[in-house]
Amino acid sequence: MDFPYLPAETDFEFPPCIPGESLVTVGGNLSPGMLLSAYRRGIFPWYNDDTQPIMWHSPDPRFVLFPNQLHLGKKFHSFMKKQSWIVRLDHNFSKMIACCAAVPRAGQNGTWITKNMQQAYIKLHELGFAHSCEVYDEQEEFIGGFYGINLRKIFFGESMVSLKSQVSRYALAKFIQYFLPKGLQMIDCQQETEYLGSMGAQSISRDEFLGILAQPDTENVWRGNWAHRFSDFA
């Protein structure tokens, strides 16, 4: 079946999730409208390479981090106070996503962040939906961070990377510290990891996750380039 390239304003109706199944459907494309339609329904693309059809997933249970439950520990709080790293939003989104794709990861052969995926999320960034939280050292060298999608006051984390020890943890802590007072409601971590679990992330049912997504709010409350909208972040 052919799927049209959908602009961001066009909504695509995905099939309903099947109880006990993560995979929702296969096919489609990575157009802005299709991607945003998926995220609004708690669905995201996850597949191995660009030679395969796109696989759309909605895990049950879902791994999430509620910002007010972030756990860092006294040792890391002390570590943060000693750092002079610089945290920037949307300073170089393309570099962030390319680095996440390039860095080898334990237990993974290659990357799911394919060239097509990178191009698609860069387009969402240009439209004001995808964002990066980047960390730079004292010499202004990029050392890591994370990127993801923002809808309403929910951030859907896609990937994070550390080129120095503890960088992604530092980035996430600073991100929550800044956005929690602005109403950040939830960070979607998608799949369970020990790393995010150590910071307070937890599993909730898909029904609970979808219920949070369905709560009324302003869709584009933080839409735009965060480097301009939140220039005081750093």
Tab-separated table of N, CA and C in Angstrom, residues 45-148:
chain	number	residue	atom	x	y	z
A	45	PRO	N	8.515	4.926	15.547
A	45	PRO	CA	9.146	4.017	14.588
A	45	PRO	C	10.424	3.422	15.166
A	46	TRP	N	10.616	2.116	14.915
A	46	TRP	CA	11.819	1.436	15.414
A	46	TRP	C	12.077	0.228	14.526
A	47	TYR	N	13.132	0.317	13.745
A	47	TYR	CA	13.468	-0.758	12.818
A	47	TYR	C	14.972	-0.737	12.580
A	48	ASN	N	15.492	-1.750	11.891
A	48	ASN	CA	16.942	-1.934	11.825
A	48	ASN	C	17.662	-1.115	10.770
A	49	ASP	N	17.147	-1.067	9.550
A	49	ASP	CA	17.840	-0.325	8.505
A	49	ASP	C	16.843	0.115	7.441
A	50	ASP	N	17.327	0.968	6.534
A	50	ASP	CA	16.442	1.579	5.546
A	50	ASP	C	16.005	0.632	4.439
A	51	THR	N	16.516	-0.601	4.451
A	51	THR	CA	16.050	-1.578	3.465
A	51	THR	C	14.801	-2.296	3.952
A	52	GLN	N	14.457	-2.131	5.230
A	52	GLN	CA	13.277	-2.769	5.801
A	52	GLN	C	12.083	-1.818	5.797
A	53	PRO	N	10.871	-2.347	5.804
A	53	PRO	CA	9.711	-1.474	6.010
A	53	PRO	C	9.746	-0.916	7.430
A	54	ILE	N	9.142	0.239	7.612
A	54	ILE	CA	9.121	0.881	8.926
A	54	ILE	C	8.208	0.088	9.854
A	55	MET	N	8.684	-0.166	11.063
A	55	MET	CA	7.886	-0.860	12.076
A	55	MET	C	7.515	0.132	13.168
A	56	TRP	N	6.224	0.208	13.460
A	56	TRP	CA	5.698	1.171	14.420
A	56	TRP	C	5.334	0.445	15.718
A	57	HIS	N	5.865	0.944	16.847
A	57	HIS	CA	5.733	0.245	18.127
A	57	HIS	C	5.029	1.095	19.184
A	58	SER	N	4.354	0.390	20.081
A	58	SER	CA	3.779	0.988	21.280
A	58	SER	C	3.914	-0.046	22.399
A	59	PRO	N	5.034	-0.032	23.124
A	59	PRO	CA	5.299	-1.081	24.130
A	59	PRO	C	4.292	-1.079	25.282
A	60	ASP	N	4.089	-2.247	25.835
A	60	ASP	CA	3.264	-2.413	27.023
A	60	ASP	C	3.939	-3.455	27.918
A	61	PRO	N	4.495	-3.030	29.073
A	61	PRO	CA	4.397	-1.696	29.673
A	61	PRO	C	5.315	-0.678	28.994
A	62	ARG	N	5.147	0.577	29.403
A	62	ARG	CA	5.933	1.690	28.869
A	62	ARG	C	6.844	2.212	29.976
A	63	PHE	N	8.083	2.520	29.624
A	63	PHE	CA	9.054	3.012	30.601
A	63	PHE	C	9.071	4.531	30.540
A	64	VAL	N	8.780	5.177	31.655
A	64	VAL	CA	8.678	6.636	31.686
A	64	VAL	C	9.381	7.190	32.922
A	65	LEU	N	9.692	8.473	32.852
A	65	LEU	CA	10.266	9.175	33.995
A	65	LEU	C	9.373	10.377	34.304
A	66	PHE	N	8.788	10.376	35.489
A	66	PHE	CA	8.041	11.539	35.935
A	66	PHE	C	9.042	12.516	36.545
A	67	PRO	N	9.131	13.736	36.028
A	67	PRO	CA	10.201	14.659	36.423
A	67	PRO	C	10.333	14.891	37.920
A	68	ASN	N	9.208	14.918	38.628
A	68	ASN	CA	9.292	15.153	40.071
A	68	ASN	C	9.774	13.929	40.846
A	69	GLN	N	10.028	12.829	40.131
A	69	GLN	CA	10.552	11.625	40.775
A	69	GLN	C	11.989	11.330	40.348
A	70	LEU	N	12.635	12.312	39.726
A	70	LEU	CA	14.030	12.140	39.318
A	70	LEU	C	14.904	11.846	40.526
A	71	HIS	N	15.718	10.803	40.415
A	71	HIS	CA	16.628	10.420	41.502
A	71	HIS	C	18.064	10.498	40.991
A	72	LEU	N	18.896	11.285	41.694
A	72	LEU	CA	20.291	11.437	41.283
A	72	LEU	C	21.282	10.971	42.343
A	73	GLY	N	20.950	11.134	43.604
A	73	GLY	CA	21.848	10.733	44.673
A	73	GLY	C	22.794	11.854	45.069
A	74	LYS	N	23.236	11.822	46.297
A	74	LYS	CA	24.085	12.892	46.839
A	74	LYS	C	25.415	12.990	46.093
A	75	LYS	N	25.978	11.844	45.717
A	75	LYS	CA	27.272	11.840	45.042
A	75	LYS	C	27.189	12.580	43.707
A	76	PHE	N	26.100	12.352	42.956
A	76	PHE	CA	25.984	13.018	41.664
A	76	PHE	C	25.655	14.498	41.836
A	77	HIS	N	24.874	14.846	42.825
A	77	HIS	CA	24.604	16.258	43.094
A	77	HIS	C	25.921	16.996	43.362
A	78	SER	N	26.796	16.376	44.113
A	78	SER	CA	28.103	16.960	44.385
A	78	SER	C	28.917	17.083	43.101
A	79	PHE	N	28.830	16.049	42.260
A	79	PHE	CA	29.524	16.054	40.967
A	79	PHE	C	29.036	17.223	40.108
A	80	MET	N	27.735	17.451	40.073
A	80	MET	CA	27.173	18.525	39.258
A	80	MET	C	27.667	19.900	39.697
A	81	LYS	N	27.764	20.106	40.987
A	81	LYS	CA	28.181	21.409	41.506
A	81	LYS	C	29.612	21.763	41.103
A	82	LYS	N	30.412	20.734	40.846
A	82	LYS	CA	31.820	20.964	40.510
A	82	LYS	C	32.038	21.193	39.013
A	83	GLN	N	31.008	20.898	38.208
A	83	GLN	CA	31.175	20.983	36.757
A	83	GLN	C	30.948	22.398	36.236
A	84	SER	N	31.675	22.738	35.204
A	84	SER	CA	31.463	24.015	34.511
A	84	SER	C	31.036	23.758	33.067
A	85	TRP	N	30.433	22.579	32.840
A	85	TRP	CA	29.923	22.257	31.504
A	85	TRP	C	28.798	23.216	31.131
A	86	ILE	N	28.643	23.414	29.841
A	86	ILE	CA	27.617	24.313	29.302
A	86	ILE	C	26.509	23.474	28.676
A	87	VAL	N	25.261	23.744	29.039
A	87	VAL	CA	24.112	23.032	28.477
A	87	VAL	C	23.357	23.979	27.549
A	88	ARG	N	23.110	23.513	26.325
A	88	ARG	CA	22.415	24.333	25.338
A	88	ARG	C	21.278	23.546	24.715
A	89	LEU	N	20.214	24.243	24.348
A	89	LEU	CA	19.065	23.645	23.693
A	89	LEU	C	19.078	23.996	22.205
A	90	ASP	N	18.922	22.982	21.358
A	90	ASP	CA	18.792	23.188	19.911
A	90	ASP	C	19.941	23.990	19.309
A	91	HIS	N	21.112	23.863	19.892
A	91	HIS	CA	22.274	24.594	19.363
A	91	HIS	C	22.771	23.959	18.071
A	92	ASN	N	22.798	22.612	18.039
A	92	ASN	CA	23.234	21.906	16.832
A	92	ASN	C	22.541	20.544	16.809
A	93	PHE	N	21.270	20.554	16.442
A	93	PHE	CA	20.474	19.331	16.458
A	93	PHE	C	21.062	18.270	15.538
A	94	SER	N	21.496	18.659	14.345
A	94	SER	CA	22.046	17.698	13.382
A	94	SER	C	23.255	16.972	13.952
A	95	LYS	N	24.107	17.703	14.656
A	95	LYS	CA	25.292	17.081	15.267
A	95	LYS	C	24.877	16.103	16.360
A	96	MET	N	23.850	16.472	17.125
A	96	MET	CA	23.385	15.623	18.215
A	96	MET	C	22.886	14.279	17.697
A	97	ILE	N	22.018	14.321	16.697
A	97	ILE	CA	21.441	13.079	16.199
A	97	ILE	C	22.489	12.247	15.455
A	98	ALA	N	23.413	12.896	14.749
A	98	ALA	CA	24.471	12.166	14.047
A	98	ALA	C	25.391	11.468	15.033
A	99	CYS	N	25.669	12.109	16.156
A	99	CYS	CA	26.528	11.506	17.178
A	99	CYS	C	25.838	10.312	17.820
A	100	CYS	N	24.550	10.430	18.102
A	100	CYS	CA	23.796	9.309	18.670
A	100	CYS	C	23.816	8.108	17.722
A	101	ALA	N	23.770	8.386	16.427
A	101	ALA	CA	23.778	7.309	15.439
A	101	ALA	C	25.149	6.658	15.315
A	102	ALA	N	26.213	7.438	15.511
A	102	ALA	CA	27.570	6.957	15.226
A	102	ALA	C	28.240	6.228	16.388
A	103	VAL	N	27.880	6.571	17.609
A	103	VAL	CA	28.577	6.003	18.768
A	103	VAL	C	28.188	4.544	18.969
A	104	PRO	N	29.169	3.626	19.034
A	104	PRO	CA	28.870	2.199	19.259
A	104	PRO	C	28.211	1.988	20.619
A	105	ARG	N	27.298	1.022	20.688
A	105	ARG	CA	26.600	0.721	21.929
A	105	ARG	C	26.702	-0.763	22.238
A	106	ALA	N	26.862	-1.071	23.495
A	106	ALA	CA	27.006	-2.463	23.919
A	106	ALA	C	25.779	-3.273	23.544
A	107	GLY	N	25.998	-4.425	22.926
A	107	GLY	CA	24.910	-5.319	22.564
A	107	GLY	C	24.182	-4.948	21.294
A	108	GLN	N	24.660	-3.907	20.592
A	108	GLN	CA	23.999	-3.491	19.355
A	108	GLN	C	24.971	-3.564	18.192
A	109	ASN	N	24.499	-4.100	17.079
A	109	ASN	CA	25.285	-4.162	15.852
A	109	ASN	C	24.707	-3.145	14.872
A	110	GLY	N	25.391	-2.008	14.724
A	110	GLY	CA	24.854	-0.951	13.878
A	110	GLY	C	23.947	-0.023	14.674
A	111	THR	N	23.062	0.684	13.985
A	111	THR	CA	22.180	1.644	14.644
A	111	THR	C	20.805	1.647	13.998
A	112	TRP	N	19.782	1.911	14.812
A	112	TRP	CA	18.434	2.077	14.289
A	112	TRP	C	18.208	3.516	13.827
A	113	ILE	N	19.160	4.403	14.155
A	113	ILE	CA	19.037	5.805	13.733
A	113	ILE	C	19.629	5.914	12.332
A	114	THR	N	18.884	5.453	11.364
A	114	THR	CA	19.348	5.377	9.981
A	114	THR	C	19.415	6.771	9.351
A	115	LYS	N	19.955	6.834	8.146
A	115	LYS	CA	20.023	8.110	7.435
A	115	LYS	C	18.620	8.690	7.229
A	116	ASN	N	17.673	7.827	6.871
A	116	ASN	CA	16.302	8.302	6.680
A	116	ASN	C	15.700	8.820	7.980
A	117	MET	N	16.004	8.123	9.087
A	117	MET	CA	15.513	8.574	10.388
A	117	MET	C	16.116	9.936	10.737
A	118	GLN	N	17.398	10.097	10.500
A	118	GLN	CA	18.048	11.374	10.803
A	118	GLN	C	17.413	12.508	10.013
A	119	GLN	N	17.213	12.295	8.726
A	119	GLN	CA	16.613	13.326	7.886
A	119	GLN	C	15.197	13.670	8.345
A	120	ALA	N	14.444	12.649	8.753
A	120	ALA	CA	13.064	12.868	9.187
A	120	ALA	C	13.002	13.693	10.470
A	121	TYR	N	13.879	13.390	11.425
A	121	TYR	CA	13.846	14.110	12.694
A	121	TYR	C	14.445	15.500	12.562
A	122	ILE	N	15.390	15.673	11.645
A	122	ILE	CA	15.892	17.019	11.360
A	122	ILE	C	14.760	17.880	10.803
A	123	LYS	N	13.924	17.296	9.955
A	123	LYS	CA	12.764	18.028	9.438
A	123	LYS	C	11.806	18.403	10.569
A	124	LEU	N	11.569	17.468	11.495
A	124	LEU	CA	10.707	17.781	12.643
A	124	LEU	C	11.327	18.869	13.510
A	125	HIS	N	12.645	18.867	13.587
A	125	HIS	CA	13.327	19.928	14.328
A	125	HIS	C	13.088	21.282	13.648
A	126	GLU	N	13.198	21.312	12.340
A	126	GLU	CA	12.970	22.557	11.594
A	126	GLU	C	11.532	23.053	11.767
A	127	LEU	N	10.613	22.128	11.986
A	127	LEU	CA	9.207	22.477	12.200
A	127	LEU	C	8.902	22.839	13.655
A	128	GLY	N	9.881	22.670	14.539
A	128	GLY	CA	9.707	23.056	15.934
A	128	GLY	C	9.217	21.973	16.861
A	129	PHE	N	9.260	20.699	16.427
A	129	PHE	CA	8.775	19.596	17.263
A	129	PHE	C	9.908	18.756	17.873
A	130	ALA	N	11.020	18.614	17.197
A	130	ALA	CA	12.144	17.811	17.693
A	130	ALA	C	13.201	18.737	18.276
A	131	HIS	N	13.786	18.304	19.397
A	131	HIS	CA	14.712	19.175	20.125
A	131	HIS	C	15.915	18.394	20.653
A	132	SER	N	16.993	19.122	20.851
A	132	SER	CA	18.198	18.522	21.421
A	132	SER	C	18.610	19.278	22.675
A	133	CYS	N	19.148	18.529	23.624
A	133	CYS	CA	19.750	19.096	24.828
A	133	CYS	C	21.221	18.694	24.781
A	134	GLU	N	22.085	19.652	24.516
A	134	GLU	CA	23.490	19.377	24.243
A	134	GLU	C	24.384	19.884	25.372
A	135	VAL	N	25.484	19.181	25.595
A	135	VAL	CA	26.441	19.579	26.627
A	135	VAL	C	27.794	19.840	25.975
A	136	TYR	N	28.425	20.936	26.393
A	136	TYR	CA	29.749	21.329	25.895
A	136	TYR	C	30.680	21.517	27.088
A	137	ASP	N	31.950	21.165	26.885
A	137	ASP	CA	32.902	21.317	27.987
A	137	ASP	C	33.453	22.747	28.023
A	138	GLU	N	34.436	22.967	28.891
A	138	GLU	CA	34.974	24.304	29.099
A	138	GLU	C	35.643	24.863	27.844
A	139	GLN	N	36.071	23.985	26.948
A	139	GLN	CA	36.689	24.406	25.687
A	139	GLN	C	35.676	24.499	24.542
A	140	GLU	N	34.395	24.465	24.906
A	140	GLU	CA	33.305	24.550	23.926
A	140	GLU	C	33.253	23.340	22.993
A	141	GLU	N	33.775	22.195	23.443
A	141	GLU	CA	33.704	20.962	22.668
A	141	GLU	C	32.439	20.196	23.027
A	142	PHE	N	31.744	19.720	22.012
A	142	PHE	CA	30.535	18.929	22.218
A	142	PHE	C	30.891	17.609	22.909
A	143	ILE	N	30.195	17.269	24.004
A	143	ILE	CA	30.522	16.049	24.741
A	143	ILE	C	29.305	15.153	25.000
A	144	GLY	N	28.142	15.497	24.431
A	144	GLY	CA	27.005	14.585	24.578
A	144	GLY	C	25.689	15.291	24.830
A	145	GLY	N	24.697	14.487	25.199
A	145	GLY	CA	23.363	15.002	25.458
A	145	GLY	C	22.292	14.049	24.959
A	146	PHE	N	21.145	14.575	24.551
A	146	PHE	CA	20.064	13.724	24.061
A	146	PHE	C	19.155	14.545	23.142
A	147	TYR	N	18.274	13.822	22.435
A	147	TYR	CA	17.285	14.499	21.588
A	147	TYR	C	15.967	13.740	21.665
A	148	GLY	N	14.896	14.395	21.220
A	148	GLY	CA	13.595	13.749	21.232
A	148	GLY	C	12.524	14.669	20.670
